[in-house]
mmCIF file of C-alpha atoms in Angstrom:
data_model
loop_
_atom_site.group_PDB
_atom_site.id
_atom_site.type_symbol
_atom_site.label_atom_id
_atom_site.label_comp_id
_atom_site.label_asym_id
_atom_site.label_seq_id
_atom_site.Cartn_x
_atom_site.Cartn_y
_atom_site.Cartn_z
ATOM 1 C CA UNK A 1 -6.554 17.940 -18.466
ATOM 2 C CA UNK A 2 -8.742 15.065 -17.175
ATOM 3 C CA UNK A 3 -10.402 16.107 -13.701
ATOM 4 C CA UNK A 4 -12.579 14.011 -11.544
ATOM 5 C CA UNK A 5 -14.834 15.828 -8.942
ATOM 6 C CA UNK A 6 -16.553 13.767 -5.575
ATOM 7 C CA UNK A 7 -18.641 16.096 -3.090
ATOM 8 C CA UNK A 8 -15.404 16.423 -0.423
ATOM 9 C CA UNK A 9 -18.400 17.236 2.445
ATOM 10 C CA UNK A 10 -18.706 14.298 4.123
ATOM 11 C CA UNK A 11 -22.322 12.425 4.052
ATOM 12 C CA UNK A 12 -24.164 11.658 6.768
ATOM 13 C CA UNK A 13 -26.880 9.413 6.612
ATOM 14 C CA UNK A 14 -29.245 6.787 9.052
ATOM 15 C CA UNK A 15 -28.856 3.552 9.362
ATOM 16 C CA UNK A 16 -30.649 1.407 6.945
ATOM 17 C CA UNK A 17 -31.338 4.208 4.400
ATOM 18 C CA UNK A 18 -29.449 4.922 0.885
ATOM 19 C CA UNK A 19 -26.953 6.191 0.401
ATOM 20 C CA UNK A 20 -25.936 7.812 -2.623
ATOM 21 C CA UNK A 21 -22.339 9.741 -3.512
ATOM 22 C CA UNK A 22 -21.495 11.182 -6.870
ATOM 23 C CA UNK A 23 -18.497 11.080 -9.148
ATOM 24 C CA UNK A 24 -18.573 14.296 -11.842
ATOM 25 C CA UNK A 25 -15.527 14.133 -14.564
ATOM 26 C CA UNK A 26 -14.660 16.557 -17.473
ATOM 27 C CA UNK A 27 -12.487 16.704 -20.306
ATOM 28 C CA UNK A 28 -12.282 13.102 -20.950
ATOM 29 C CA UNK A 29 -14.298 10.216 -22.130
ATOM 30 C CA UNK A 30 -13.676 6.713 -20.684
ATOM 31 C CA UNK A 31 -14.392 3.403 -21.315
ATOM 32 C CA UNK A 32 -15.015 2.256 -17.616
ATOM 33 C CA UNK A 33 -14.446 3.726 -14.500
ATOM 34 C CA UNK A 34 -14.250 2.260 -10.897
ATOM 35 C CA UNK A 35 -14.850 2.325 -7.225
ATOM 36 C CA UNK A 36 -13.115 1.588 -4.328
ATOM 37 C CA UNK A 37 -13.178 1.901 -0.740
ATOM 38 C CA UNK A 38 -10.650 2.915 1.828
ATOM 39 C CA UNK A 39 -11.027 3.014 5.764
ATOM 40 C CA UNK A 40 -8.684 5.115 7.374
ATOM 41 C CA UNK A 41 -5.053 4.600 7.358
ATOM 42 C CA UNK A 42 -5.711 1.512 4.918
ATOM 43 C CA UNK A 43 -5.406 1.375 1.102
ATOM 44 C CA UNK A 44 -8.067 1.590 -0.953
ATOM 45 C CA UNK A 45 -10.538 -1.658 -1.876
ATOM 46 C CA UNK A 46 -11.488 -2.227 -5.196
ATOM 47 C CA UNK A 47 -15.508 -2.676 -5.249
ATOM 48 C CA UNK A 48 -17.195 -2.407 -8.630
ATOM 49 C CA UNK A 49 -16.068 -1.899 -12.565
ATOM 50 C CA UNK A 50 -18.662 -0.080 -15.058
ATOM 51 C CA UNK A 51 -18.175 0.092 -18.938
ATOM 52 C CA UNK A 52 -19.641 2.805 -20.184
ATOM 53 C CA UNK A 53 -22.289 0.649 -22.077
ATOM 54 C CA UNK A 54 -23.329 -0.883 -18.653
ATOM 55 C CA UNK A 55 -25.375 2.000 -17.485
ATOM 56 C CA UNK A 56 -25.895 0.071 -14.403
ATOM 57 C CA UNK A 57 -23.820 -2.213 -12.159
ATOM 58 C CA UNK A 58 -25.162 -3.939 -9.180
ATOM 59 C CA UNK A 59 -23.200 -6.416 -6.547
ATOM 60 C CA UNK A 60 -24.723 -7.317 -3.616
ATOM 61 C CA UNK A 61 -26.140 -3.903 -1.974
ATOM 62 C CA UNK A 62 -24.216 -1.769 -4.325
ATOM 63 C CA UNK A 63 -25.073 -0.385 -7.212
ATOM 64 C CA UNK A 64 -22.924 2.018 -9.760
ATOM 65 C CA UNK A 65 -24.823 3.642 -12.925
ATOM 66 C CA UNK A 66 -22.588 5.349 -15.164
ATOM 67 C CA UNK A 67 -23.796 8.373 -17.557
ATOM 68 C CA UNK A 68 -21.805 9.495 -20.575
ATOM 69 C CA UNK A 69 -24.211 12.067 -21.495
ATOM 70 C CA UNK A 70 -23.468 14.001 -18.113
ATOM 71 C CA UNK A 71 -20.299 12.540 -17.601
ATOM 72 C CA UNK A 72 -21.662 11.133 -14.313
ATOM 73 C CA UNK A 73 -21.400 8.364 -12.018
ATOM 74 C CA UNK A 74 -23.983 7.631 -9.080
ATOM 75 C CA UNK A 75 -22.721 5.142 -6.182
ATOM 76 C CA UNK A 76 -25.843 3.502 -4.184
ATOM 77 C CA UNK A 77 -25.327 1.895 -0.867
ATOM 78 C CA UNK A 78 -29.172 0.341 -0.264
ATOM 79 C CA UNK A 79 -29.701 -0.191 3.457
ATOM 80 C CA UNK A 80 -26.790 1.040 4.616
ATOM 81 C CA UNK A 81 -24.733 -0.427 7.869
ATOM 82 C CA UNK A 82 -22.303 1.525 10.171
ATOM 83 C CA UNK A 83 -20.113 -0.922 8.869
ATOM 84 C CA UNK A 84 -20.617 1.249 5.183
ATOM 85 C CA UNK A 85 -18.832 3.878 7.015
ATOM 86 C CA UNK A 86 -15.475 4.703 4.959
ATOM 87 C CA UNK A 87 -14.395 6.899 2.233
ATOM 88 C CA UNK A 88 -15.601 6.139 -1.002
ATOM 89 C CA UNK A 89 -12.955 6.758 -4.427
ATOM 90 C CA UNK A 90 -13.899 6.745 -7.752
ATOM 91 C CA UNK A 91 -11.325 6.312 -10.686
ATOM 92 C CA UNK A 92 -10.882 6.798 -14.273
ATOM 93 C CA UNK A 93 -8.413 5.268 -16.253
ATOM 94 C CA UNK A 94 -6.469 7.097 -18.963
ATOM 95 C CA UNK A 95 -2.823 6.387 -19.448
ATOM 96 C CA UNK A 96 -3.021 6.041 -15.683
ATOM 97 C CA UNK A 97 -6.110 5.189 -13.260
ATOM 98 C CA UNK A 98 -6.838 8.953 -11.908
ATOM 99 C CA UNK A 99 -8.618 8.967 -8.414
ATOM 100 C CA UNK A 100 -10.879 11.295 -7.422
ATOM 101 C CA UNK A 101 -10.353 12.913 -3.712
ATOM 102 C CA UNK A 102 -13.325 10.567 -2.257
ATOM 103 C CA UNK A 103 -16.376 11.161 -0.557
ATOM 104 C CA UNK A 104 -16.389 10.095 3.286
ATOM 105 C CA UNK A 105 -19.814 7.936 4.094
ATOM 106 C CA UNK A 106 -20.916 8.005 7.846
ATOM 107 C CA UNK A 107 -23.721 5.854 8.803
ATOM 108 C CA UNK A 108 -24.792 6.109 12.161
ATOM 109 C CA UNK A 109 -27.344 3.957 13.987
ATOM 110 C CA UNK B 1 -6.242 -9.175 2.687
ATOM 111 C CA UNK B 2 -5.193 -7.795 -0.681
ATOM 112 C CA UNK B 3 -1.957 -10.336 -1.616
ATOM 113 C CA UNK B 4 0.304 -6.697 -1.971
ATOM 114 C CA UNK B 5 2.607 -6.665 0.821
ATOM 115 C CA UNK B 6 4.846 -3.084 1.811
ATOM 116 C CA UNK B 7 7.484 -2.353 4.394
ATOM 117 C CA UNK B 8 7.807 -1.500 6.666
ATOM 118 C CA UNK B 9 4.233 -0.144 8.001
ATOM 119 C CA UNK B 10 5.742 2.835 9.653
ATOM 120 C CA UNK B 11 8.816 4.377 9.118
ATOM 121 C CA UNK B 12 10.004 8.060 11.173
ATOM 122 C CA UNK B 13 13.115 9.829 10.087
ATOM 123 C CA UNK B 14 14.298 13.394 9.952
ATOM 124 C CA UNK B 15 14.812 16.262 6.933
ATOM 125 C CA UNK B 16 17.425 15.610 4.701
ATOM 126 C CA UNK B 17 17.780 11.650 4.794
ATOM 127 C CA UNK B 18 16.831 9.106 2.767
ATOM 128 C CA UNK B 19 14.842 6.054 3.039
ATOM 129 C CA UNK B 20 13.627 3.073 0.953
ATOM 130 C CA UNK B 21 10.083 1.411 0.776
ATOM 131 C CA UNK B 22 9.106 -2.048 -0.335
ATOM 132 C CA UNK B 23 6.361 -3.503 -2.403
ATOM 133 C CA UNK B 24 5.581 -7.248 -3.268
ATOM 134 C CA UNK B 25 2.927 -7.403 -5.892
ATOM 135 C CA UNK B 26 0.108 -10.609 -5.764
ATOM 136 C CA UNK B 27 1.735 -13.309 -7.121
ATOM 137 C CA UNK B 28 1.606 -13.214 -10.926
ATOM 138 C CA UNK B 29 0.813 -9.548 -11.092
ATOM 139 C CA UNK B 30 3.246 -7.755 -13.440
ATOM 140 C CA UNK B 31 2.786 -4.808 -12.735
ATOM 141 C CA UNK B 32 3.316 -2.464 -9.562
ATOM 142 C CA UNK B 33 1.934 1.368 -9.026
ATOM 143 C CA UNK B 34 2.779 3.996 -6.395
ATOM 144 C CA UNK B 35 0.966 6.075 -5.107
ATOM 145 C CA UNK B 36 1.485 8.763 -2.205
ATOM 146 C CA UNK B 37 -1.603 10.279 0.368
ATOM 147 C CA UNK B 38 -1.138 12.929 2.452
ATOM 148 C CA UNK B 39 -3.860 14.405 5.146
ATOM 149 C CA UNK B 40 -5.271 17.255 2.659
ATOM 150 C CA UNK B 41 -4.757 14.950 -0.656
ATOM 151 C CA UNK B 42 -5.907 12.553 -2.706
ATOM 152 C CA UNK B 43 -4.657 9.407 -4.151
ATOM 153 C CA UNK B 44 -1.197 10.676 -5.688
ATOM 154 C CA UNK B 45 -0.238 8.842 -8.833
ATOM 155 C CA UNK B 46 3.195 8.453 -8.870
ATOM 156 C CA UNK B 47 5.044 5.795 -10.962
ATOM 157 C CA UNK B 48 3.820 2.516 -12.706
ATOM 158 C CA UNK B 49 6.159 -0.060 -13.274
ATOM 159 C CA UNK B 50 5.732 -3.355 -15.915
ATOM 160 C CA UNK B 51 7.599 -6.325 -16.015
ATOM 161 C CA UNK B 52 10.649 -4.002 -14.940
ATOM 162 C CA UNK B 53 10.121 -1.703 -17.135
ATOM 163 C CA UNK B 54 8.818 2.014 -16.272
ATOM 164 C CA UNK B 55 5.190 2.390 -18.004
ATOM 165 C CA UNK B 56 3.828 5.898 -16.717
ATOM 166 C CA UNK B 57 4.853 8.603 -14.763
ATOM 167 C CA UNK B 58 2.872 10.960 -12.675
ATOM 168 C CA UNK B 59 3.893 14.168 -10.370
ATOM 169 C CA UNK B 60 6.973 12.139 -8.965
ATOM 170 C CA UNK B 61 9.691 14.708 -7.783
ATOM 171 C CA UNK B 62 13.004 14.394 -9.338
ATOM 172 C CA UNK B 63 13.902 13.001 -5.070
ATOM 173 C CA UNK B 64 12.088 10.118 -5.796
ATOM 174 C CA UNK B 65 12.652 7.581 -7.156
ATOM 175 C CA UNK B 66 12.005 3.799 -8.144
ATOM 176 C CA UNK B 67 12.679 0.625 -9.628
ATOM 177 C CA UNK B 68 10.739 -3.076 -10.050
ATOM 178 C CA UNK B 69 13.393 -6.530 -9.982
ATOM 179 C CA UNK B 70 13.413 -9.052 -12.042
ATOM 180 C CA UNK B 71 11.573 -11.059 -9.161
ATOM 181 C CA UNK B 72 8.826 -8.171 -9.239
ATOM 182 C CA UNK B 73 9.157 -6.939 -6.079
ATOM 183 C CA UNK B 74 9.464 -3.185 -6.359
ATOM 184 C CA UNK B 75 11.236 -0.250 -4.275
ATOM 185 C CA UNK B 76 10.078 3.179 -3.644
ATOM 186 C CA UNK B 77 13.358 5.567 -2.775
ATOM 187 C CA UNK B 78 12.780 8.989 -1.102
ATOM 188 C CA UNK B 79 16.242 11.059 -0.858
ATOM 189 C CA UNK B 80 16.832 14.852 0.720
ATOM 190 C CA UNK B 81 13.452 13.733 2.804
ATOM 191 C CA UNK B 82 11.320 16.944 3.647
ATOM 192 C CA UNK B 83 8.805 17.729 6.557
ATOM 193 C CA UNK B 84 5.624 17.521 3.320
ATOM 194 C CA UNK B 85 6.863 14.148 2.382
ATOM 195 C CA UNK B 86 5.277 12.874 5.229
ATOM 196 C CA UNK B 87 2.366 11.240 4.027
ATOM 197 C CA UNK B 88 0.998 7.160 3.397
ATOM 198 C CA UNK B 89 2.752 5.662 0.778
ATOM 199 C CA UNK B 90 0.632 2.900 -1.175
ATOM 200 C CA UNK B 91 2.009 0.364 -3.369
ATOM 201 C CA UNK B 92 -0.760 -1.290 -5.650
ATOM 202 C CA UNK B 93 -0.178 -4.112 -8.422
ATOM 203 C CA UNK B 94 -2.938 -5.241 -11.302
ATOM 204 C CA UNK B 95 -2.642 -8.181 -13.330
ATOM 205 C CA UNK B 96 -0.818 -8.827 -16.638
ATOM 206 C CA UNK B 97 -0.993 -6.336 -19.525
ATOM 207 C CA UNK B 98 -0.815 -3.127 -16.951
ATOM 208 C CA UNK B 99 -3.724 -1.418 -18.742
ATOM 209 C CA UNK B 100 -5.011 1.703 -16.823
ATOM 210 C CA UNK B 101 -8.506 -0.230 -16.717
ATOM 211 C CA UNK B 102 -6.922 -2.932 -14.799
ATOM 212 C CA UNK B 103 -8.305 -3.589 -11.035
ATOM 213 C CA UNK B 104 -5.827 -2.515 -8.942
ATOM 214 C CA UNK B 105 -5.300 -4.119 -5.238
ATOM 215 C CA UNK B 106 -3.397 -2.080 -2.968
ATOM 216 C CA UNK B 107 -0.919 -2.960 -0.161
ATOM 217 C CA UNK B 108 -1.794 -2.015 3.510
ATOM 218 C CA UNK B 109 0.778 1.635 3.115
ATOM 219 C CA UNK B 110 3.835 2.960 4.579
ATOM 220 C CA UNK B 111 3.287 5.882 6.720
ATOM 221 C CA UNK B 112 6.155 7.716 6.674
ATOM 222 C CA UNK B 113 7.086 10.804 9.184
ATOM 223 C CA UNK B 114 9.434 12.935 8.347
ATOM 224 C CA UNK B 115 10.747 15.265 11.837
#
């Protein structure tokens, strides 16, 4: 079956640095995949869709890449905030949009 | 704020009971998804709903159960509750068509505690 793997350690990074968290999936081949972000005891935020012809998607200080080859998306936070500070999903869609367990981001100043 | 809207935000209750959660999608959004959280979990999928009609199914125990009104607004029911159903319940809706790809926007949750 479809499985989607994020690093479940939490990341901590500086202020004003990148940050970078990583979505791994097997057994499946999609057409897009997403992120979204959820702050604690709140539901998830949609942030940014990737076909899988985009290779790159960029909105504001985000950027997603997505790589079929090693079934692979990177999440980029440039100059990250304290305010960056949540836990970050990524999701594939298949007869139903799978989640994956989320990495948690903490910038600190 | 996302448009979804669930009660009630917090709900307590003991083993064996049974209790009801509801979900109003965006306006115009067909259709509506569940979802459950718990501490050491993801994102549960649990049931989709379209246009009234049920459109996928995930891990949803044979307790559970749910249904979307002609109005859209959808109901989550939880019966013979059990100290691990405590968790957040989420309630998400996407626009027309209810394609997996769609963006989903999800309501604030209903944490429910089960004593």
């Amino acid at each position: 079956s479809q499985k989607i793997e994020q690093n479940s350690e939490a990341l901590n990074i500086q202020e004003g640095k990148t940050a970078t968290l990583t979505c791994n999936y097997t057994n499946y081949s999609p057409a897009y995949l997403q992120w979204y972000r959820q702050d604690p005891g709140r539901g998830p935020v949609f942030l940014l869709l990737i076909r899988e012809n985009e290779k790159e998607k960029r909105k504001e200080r985000l950027k997603v890449t997505f790589d079929t080859t090693l079934k692979q998306s990177l999440f980029h936070i440039t100059a990250s905030q304290p305010a960056d500070s949540a836990t970050y999903l990524c999701a594939l869609p298949t007869d139903k949009l799978i989640f994956g367990t989320g990495t948690r981001l903490q910038v600190f100043p | 704020d996302s448009g979804v809207t669930q009660t009630p935000k917090h709900l307590i209750t003991a083993t064996g009971q049974r209790v009801t959660l509801r979900c109003s999608p965006r306006s115009g959004d067909l259709s509506v998804y569940w979802y459950q959280q718990s501490l050491d979990q993801g994102l549960q999928f649990l049931i989709q709903y379209y246009n009234g009609e049920e459109r996928a199914k995930g891990n949803i125990l044979e307790r559970f159960s749910a249904q979307q009104f002609p109005d859209l607004h959808s109901e989550l029911n939880l019966s013979s509750l059990e100290l691990g159903d405590s968790a957040l319940y989420f309630c998400a809706s996407s626009a027309s068509g209810g394609q997996a790809k769609n963006i989903q926007y999800f309501g604030a949750g209903t944490r429910l505690s089960v004593l």
